[in-house]
Amino acid sequence: MLQNQTAPAPQHLADEQPGALQELIAYRELLLMWTRREFRVRYSQSFLGAAWAVLQPLALMIIFSLVFGYTLGIPTNGSPYPLFSFSGLLLWTFFANSLTFAIPSLVNHMNLVNKIYFPREILPMSSILVCAIDFAVGAALLIPMLIIYQVQIGAYVLLIPLIVLIQFAFALGLAFVLTTTNVFYRDVRFIIPLMLQVWLYLSPVIYPASQVPEVIRTIYFLNPMAALIESFRRVLLYNQAPDWPTLGLAAGISLLFLIFGYRYFKSAERRFADVI
């Protein structure tokens, strides 16, 4: 599927190529192939392999449970703190790893970007798809945890795919923006770890959103991760419907990021080969 063309090819083929989305669909096999490659490369020469997808949130769950659950006694609305923190960490790890791996994807594959034409969005998209696989692997650990803690699963759990889809859209849209910016300004790679560290504490991973003061809760839920993590817990741990206004707001913000990010990415695509 890779065309033997140099990177500037899109400039003179722009009028001949189909729309960006149609082109991406035409290259769907390349997207799947590159996703499989990224998954193998990420865990190659690793003793534990894909088990790291479980160990990362599991290790943090143990630390958070000891510090925030048993020592500080953070309330969890009746849910055991290990289960409460692990459910939040699953979504958070998916989001944080998506940005961590997607943002440098163009710069890390500069030889491909310079020499071969293909839809460049495949690179960050494949990185996030691998993180989605990691999320699915980590989520499998939730099943025995739910059994151990005797959590009753209800019909609202069927909304989990919708919540994950909204998060995927948000992560992808933000990744498009930051991946593009990283091509032109390499400072982004230094900012991302700090941004994610602060963002973690601004999201209800360690604590429930009910602990956020009412006076700032409206502003607080402008963070899509707050609504997504809270909704994930409500449908999974408490068998409750998500708060639809906050989830709808998260979906709207995620869609805006996805549309803007993709347009920004495609508008700058022609200049990637000149900078990288």
CSV table of C-alpha atoms in Angstrom, one decimal:
chain,number,residue,atom,x,y,z
A,1,MET,CA,0.0,0.0,0.0
A,2,LEU,CA,2.9,2.3,0.4
A,3,GLN,CA,3.4,4.3,-2.8
A,4,ASN,CA,7.0,4.8,-4.0
A,5,GLN,CA,6.8,8.6,-4.0
A,6,THR,CA,8.8,11.2,-2.2
A,7,ALA,CA,7.2,13.2,0.6
A,8,PRO,CA,6.5,16.4,-1.4
A,9,ALA,CA,4.2,14.3,-3.7
A,10,PRO,CA,1.0,15.4,-1.9
A,11,GLN,CA,1.6,19.0,-3.0
A,12,HIS,CA,1.1,18.2,-6.7
A,13,LEU,CA,-1.3,15.4,-6.1
A,14,ALA,CA,-3.6,17.3,-3.8
A,15,ASP,CA,-6.2,17.9,-6.5
A,16,GLU,CA,-6.0,14.4,-7.8
A,17,GLN,CA,-6.3,12.6,-4.4
A,18,PRO,CA,-9.7,11.8,-2.9
A,19,GLY,CA,-10.8,13.6,0.2
A,20,ALA,CA,-8.7,13.0,3.3
A,21,LEU,CA,-11.2,10.7,5.0
A,22,GLN,CA,-11.7,8.7,1.8
A,23,GLU,CA,-8.0,8.4,1.4
A,24,LEU,CA,-7.6,7.2,5.0
A,25,ILE,CA,-10.3,4.5,4.4
A,26,ALA,CA,-8.4,3.4,1.2
A,27,TYR,CA,-5.3,3.0,3.4
A,28,ARG,CA,-7.1,1.1,6.2
A,29,GLU,CA,-5.1,-2.0,5.6
A,30,LEU,CA,-1.9,-0.1,6.1
A,31,LEU,CA,-3.3,1.4,9.3
A,32,LEU,CA,-4.0,-2.1,10.6
A,33,MET,CA,-0.6,-3.4,9.5
A,34,TRP,CA,1.2,-0.5,11.1
A,35,THR,CA,-0.8,-1.0,14.3
A,36,ARG,CA,0.3,-4.6,14.5
A,37,ARG,CA,3.9,-3.5,13.8
A,38,GLU,CA,3.7,-0.9,16.6
A,39,PHE,CA,2.4,-3.5,19.0
A,40,ARG,CA,5.2,-5.9,18.3
A,41,VAL,CA,7.9,-3.2,18.4
A,42,ARG,CA,6.6,-1.8,21.7
A,43,TYR,CA,6.9,-5.1,23.5
A,44,SER,CA,9.8,-6.7,21.5
A,45,GLN,CA,12.7,-7.9,23.7
A,46,SER,CA,10.5,-7.4,26.7
A,47,PHE,CA,10.4,-10.3,29.2
A,48,LEU,CA,6.8,-9.5,30.3
A,49,GLY,CA,5.5,-8.3,26.9
A,50,ALA,CA,1.9,-7.1,26.9
A,51,ALA,CA,1.7,-7.8,30.6
A,52,TRP,CA,3.1,-4.3,31.1
A,53,ALA,CA,-0.4,-3.0,30.0
A,54,VAL,CA,-1.7,-4.5,33.3
A,55,LEU,CA,1.3,-3.9,35.5
A,56,GLN,CA,1.4,-0.2,35.0
A,57,PRO,CA,-2.1,0.7,36.3
A,58,LEU,CA,-1.9,-2.2,38.8
A,59,ALA,CA,1.3,-0.8,40.4
A,60,LEU,CA,-0.2,2.6,40.6
A,61,MET,CA,-3.3,1.1,42.1
A,62,ILE,CA,-1.3,-0.5,44.9
A,63,ILE,CA,0.5,2.8,45.7
A,64,PHE,CA,-2.6,4.9,45.5
A,65,SER,CA,-4.5,2.4,47.7
A,66,LEU,CA,-1.8,2.5,50.4
A,67,VAL,CA,-1.3,6.3,50.3
A,68,PHE,CA,-4.8,7.7,49.5
A,69,GLY,CA,-7.1,4.9,50.5
A,70,TYR,CA,-5.7,3.4,53.7
A,71,THR,CA,-3.6,6.3,55.0
A,72,LEU,CA,-5.5,9.4,54.0
A,73,GLY,CA,-8.9,7.7,53.8
A,74,ILE,CA,-10.1,9.3,50.6
A,75,PRO,CA,-13.9,8.6,50.2
A,76,THR,CA,-15.0,6.5,47.3
A,77,ASN,CA,-18.8,6.6,47.6
A,78,GLY,CA,-18.8,3.0,49.0
A,79,SER,CA,-16.5,1.3,46.5
A,80,PRO,CA,-13.4,-0.5,47.7
A,81,TYR,CA,-10.5,1.9,47.1
A,82,PRO,CA,-8.4,-0.6,45.0
A,83,LEU,CA,-11.3,-1.1,42.6
A,84,PHE,CA,-12.1,2.6,42.6
A,85,SER,CA,-8.6,3.7,41.8
A,86,PHE,CA,-7.9,0.9,39.2
A,87,SER,CA,-11.0,1.7,37.2
A,88,GLY,CA,-9.9,5.4,37.0
A,89,LEU,CA,-6.3,4.4,36.3
A,90,LEU,CA,-7.4,2.3,33.3
A,91,LEU,CA,-8.9,5.2,31.5
A,92,TRP,CA,-6.2,7.6,32.6
A,93,THR,CA,-3.4,5.2,31.5
A,94,PHE,CA,-5.1,4.8,28.1
A,95,PHE,CA,-5.2,8.6,27.7
A,96,ALA,CA,-1.7,9.4,29.0
A,97,ASN,CA,0.0,6.6,27.0
A,98,SER,CA,-1.9,7.7,23.9
A,99,LEU,CA,-0.4,11.1,24.0
A,100,THR,CA,3.0,9.8,25.1
A,101,PHE,CA,3.4,7.5,22.2
A,102,ALA,CA,1.4,9.4,19.5
A,103,ILE,CA,3.1,12.8,19.8
A,104,PRO,CA,6.6,11.8,18.7
A,105,SER,CA,5.4,9.3,16.1
A,106,LEU,CA,6.1,11.6,13.1
A,107,VAL,CA,9.5,12.7,14.3
A,108,ASN,CA,10.4,9.1,15.2
A,109,HIS,CA,9.7,7.9,11.6
A,110,MET,CA,11.2,10.8,9.7
A,111,ASN,CA,12.7,8.5,7.1
A,112,LEU,CA,9.2,7.3,6.1
A,113,VAL,CA,7.8,10.8,6.2
A,114,ASN,CA,10.6,12.1,3.9
A,115,LYS,CA,10.7,9.3,1.4
A,116,ILE,CA,7.3,7.6,1.0
A,117,TYR,CA,3.8,9.0,0.6
A,118,PHE,CA,1.0,7.7,2.7
A,119,PRO,CA,-1.6,9.5,4.9
A,120,ARG,CA,0.6,10.7,7.8
A,121,GLU,CA,-2.2,10.5,10.3
A,122,ILE,CA,-1.7,6.7,10.2
A,123,LEU,CA,1.3,7.1,12.5
A,124,PRO,CA,-0.4,8.8,15.5
A,125,MET,CA,-3.6,6.8,15.0
A,126,SER,CA,-1.7,3.5,15.1
A,127,SER,CA,0.0,4.5,18.3
A,128,ILE,CA,-3.4,5.2,20.0
A,129,LEU,CA,-4.9,2.0,18.6
A,130,VAL,CA,-2.1,0.1,20.3
A,131,CYS,CA,-2.9,1.9,23.6
A,132,ALA,CA,-6.6,0.8,23.0
A,133,ILE,CA,-5.4,-2.8,22.9
A,134,ASP,CA,-3.4,-2.2,26.1
A,135,PHE,CA,-6.6,-0.8,27.6
A,136,ALA,CA,-8.5,-4.0,26.7
A,137,VAL,CA,-5.8,-6.2,28.2
A,138,GLY,CA,-5.8,-4.1,31.4
A,139,ALA,CA,-9.6,-4.1,31.5
A,140,ALA,CA,-9.6,-7.9,31.6
A,141,LEU,CA,-8.2,-7.7,35.1
A,142,LEU,CA,-11.3,-5.9,36.2
A,143,ILE,CA,-13.4,-9.0,35.8
A,144,PRO,CA,-11.8,-11.0,38.7
A,145,MET,CA,-11.6,-7.8,40.8
A,146,LEU,CA,-15.3,-7.2,40.3
A,147,ILE,CA,-16.0,-10.8,41.4
A,148,ILE,CA,-13.7,-10.6,44.4
A,149,TYR,CA,-15.3,-7.4,45.6
A,150,GLN,CA,-18.8,-8.8,44.8
A,151,VAL,CA,-19.8,-5.9,42.6
A,152,GLN,CA,-23.1,-6.4,40.8
A,153,ILE,CA,-22.9,-5.6,37.1
A,154,GLY,CA,-26.0,-4.0,35.6
A,155,ALA,CA,-27.3,-3.0,32.2
A,156,TYR,CA,-25.5,0.4,32.3
A,157,VAL,CA,-22.2,-1.4,31.7
A,158,LEU,CA,-23.2,-1.5,28.0
A,159,LEU,CA,-22.4,2.2,27.9
A,160,ILE,CA,-18.7,1.5,28.4
A,161,PRO,CA,-17.9,1.3,24.7
A,162,LEU,CA,-19.5,4.7,24.2
A,163,ILE,CA,-17.4,6.2,27.0
A,164,VAL,CA,-14.2,4.6,25.5
A,165,LEU,CA,-15.1,5.8,22.0
A,166,ILE,CA,-15.5,9.4,23.3
A,167,GLN,CA,-12.1,9.1,25.0
A,168,PHE,CA,-10.5,7.8,21.9
A,169,ALA,CA,-11.8,10.7,19.9
A,170,PHE,CA,-10.5,13.2,22.5
A,171,ALA,CA,-7.1,11.6,22.7
A,172,LEU,CA,-6.8,11.4,18.9
A,173,GLY,CA,-7.9,15.0,18.4
A,174,LEU,CA,-5.5,16.3,21.0
A,175,ALA,CA,-2.7,14.0,19.6
A,176,PHE,CA,-3.2,15.5,16.1
A,177,VAL,CA,-2.7,19.0,17.5
A,178,LEU,CA,0.3,18.1,19.6
A,179,THR,CA,1.9,15.8,17.1
A,180,THR,CA,1.8,18.6,14.5
A,181,THR,CA,3.1,21.2,16.9
A,182,ASN,CA,5.9,18.8,17.9
A,183,VAL,CA,7.2,18.7,14.4
A,184,PHE,CA,7.8,22.4,14.3
A,185,TYR,CA,8.6,23.0,18.0
A,186,ARG,CA,10.4,20.2,19.8
A,187,ASP,CA,9.7,21.8,23.2
A,188,VAL,CA,6.4,19.8,23.2
A,189,ARG,CA,8.2,16.6,24.3
A,190,PHE,CA,9.4,18.4,27.4
A,191,ILE,CA,6.0,19.9,28.2
A,192,ILE,CA,3.9,16.7,27.8
A,193,PRO,CA,5.2,14.8,31.0
A,194,LEU,CA,4.6,17.9,33.1
A,195,MET,CA,1.2,18.5,31.5
A,196,LEU,CA,0.1,14.9,32.2
A,197,GLN,CA,1.3,15.0,35.8
A,198,VAL,CA,-0.8,18.1,36.5
A,199,TRP,CA,-3.7,16.8,34.5
A,200,LEU,CA,-3.8,13.6,36.6
A,201,TYR,CA,-4.5,15.5,39.7
A,202,LEU,CA,-7.1,17.6,37.9
A,203,SER,CA,-9.0,14.5,37.0
A,204,PRO,CA,-11.0,12.2,39.4
A,205,VAL,CA,-8.5,9.3,39.4
A,206,ILE,CA,-7.5,9.5,43.0
A,207,TYR,CA,-10.6,11.0,44.4
A,208,PRO,CA,-14.3,11.1,43.4
A,209,ALA,CA,-15.7,14.1,41.5
A,210,SER,CA,-18.2,14.5,44.3
A,211,GLN,CA,-15.4,15.9,46.4
A,212,VAL,CA,-14.9,18.8,44.0
A,213,PRO,CA,-16.5,22.0,45.5
A,214,GLU,CA,-19.8,22.8,43.9
A,215,VAL,CA,-18.6,26.4,43.1
A,216,ILE,CA,-16.0,25.1,40.6
A,217,ARG,CA,-17.6,21.9,39.4
A,218,THR,CA,-18.9,23.5,36.2
A,219,ILE,CA,-15.4,24.6,35.3
A,220,TYR,CA,-14.0,21.3,36.5
A,221,PHE,CA,-16.1,19.3,34.0
A,222,LEU,CA,-14.7,21.3,31.1
A,223,ASN,CA,-12.0,18.7,31.4
A,224,PRO,CA,-13.4,15.8,29.4
A,225,MET,CA,-11.3,13.2,31.4
A,226,ALA,CA,-13.2,14.2,34.5
A,227,ALA,CA,-16.6,13.3,32.9
A,228,LEU,CA,-15.3,10.2,31.2
A,229,ILE,CA,-13.6,8.7,34.4
A,230,GLU,CA,-16.7,9.6,36.5
A,231,SER,CA,-19.1,8.1,33.9
A,232,PHE,CA,-17.0,4.9,33.6
A,233,ARG,CA,-17.1,4.4,37.4
A,234,ARG,CA,-20.9,5.1,37.6
A,235,VAL,CA,-21.8,2.5,35.0
A,236,LEU,CA,-19.3,-0.1,36.1
A,237,LEU,CA,-19.1,0.2,39.9
A,238,TYR,CA,-22.4,1.7,40.9
A,239,ASN,CA,-24.8,0.5,38.2
A,240,GLN,CA,-25.9,4.1,37.6
A,241,ALA,CA,-26.5,6.1,34.5
A,242,PRO,CA,-23.8,8.6,33.7
A,243,ASP,CA,-24.5,12.2,34.3
A,244,TRP,CA,-25.7,12.9,30.7
A,245,PRO,CA,-25.0,16.7,30.7
A,246,THR,CA,-21.4,16.3,31.7
A,247,LEU,CA,-20.9,13.3,29.4
A,248,GLY,CA,-22.5,15.2,26.6
A,249,LEU,CA,-20.2,18.1,27.2
A,250,ALA,CA,-17.2,15.8,27.1
A,251,ALA,CA,-18.4,14.3,23.8
A,252,GLY,CA,-18.9,17.7,22.3
A,253,ILE,CA,-15.5,18.9,23.4
A,254,SER,CA,-13.9,15.7,22.1
A,255,LEU,CA,-15.6,16.1,18.8
A,256,LEU,CA,-14.4,19.7,18.4
A,257,PHE,CA,-10.9,18.6,19.3
A,258,LEU,CA,-11.0,15.8,16.7
A,259,ILE,CA,-12.3,18.0,13.9
A,260,PHE,CA,-10.0,20.9,14.7
A,261,GLY,CA,-7.0,18.6,15.3
A,262,TYR,CA,-7.5,16.7,12.1
A,263,ARG,CA,-7.9,19.8,10.0
A,264,TYR,CA,-4.8,21.3,11.7
A,265,PHE,CA,-2.8,18.2,11.0
A,266,LYS,CA,-3.8,17.9,7.3
A,267,SER,CA,-3.2,21.7,6.7
A,268,ALA,CA,0.4,21.3,8.0
A,269,GLU,CA,1.0,17.9,6.4
A,270,ARG,CA,2.7,19.3,3.3
A,271,ARG,CA,5.4,21.0,5.4
A,272,PHE,CA,6.4,18.0,7.5
A,273,ALA,CA,9.0,16.8,5.0
A,274,ASP,CA,10.6,20.3,4.9
A,275,VAL,CA,11.0,20.4,8.7
A,276,ILE,CA,11.6,16.9,9.8
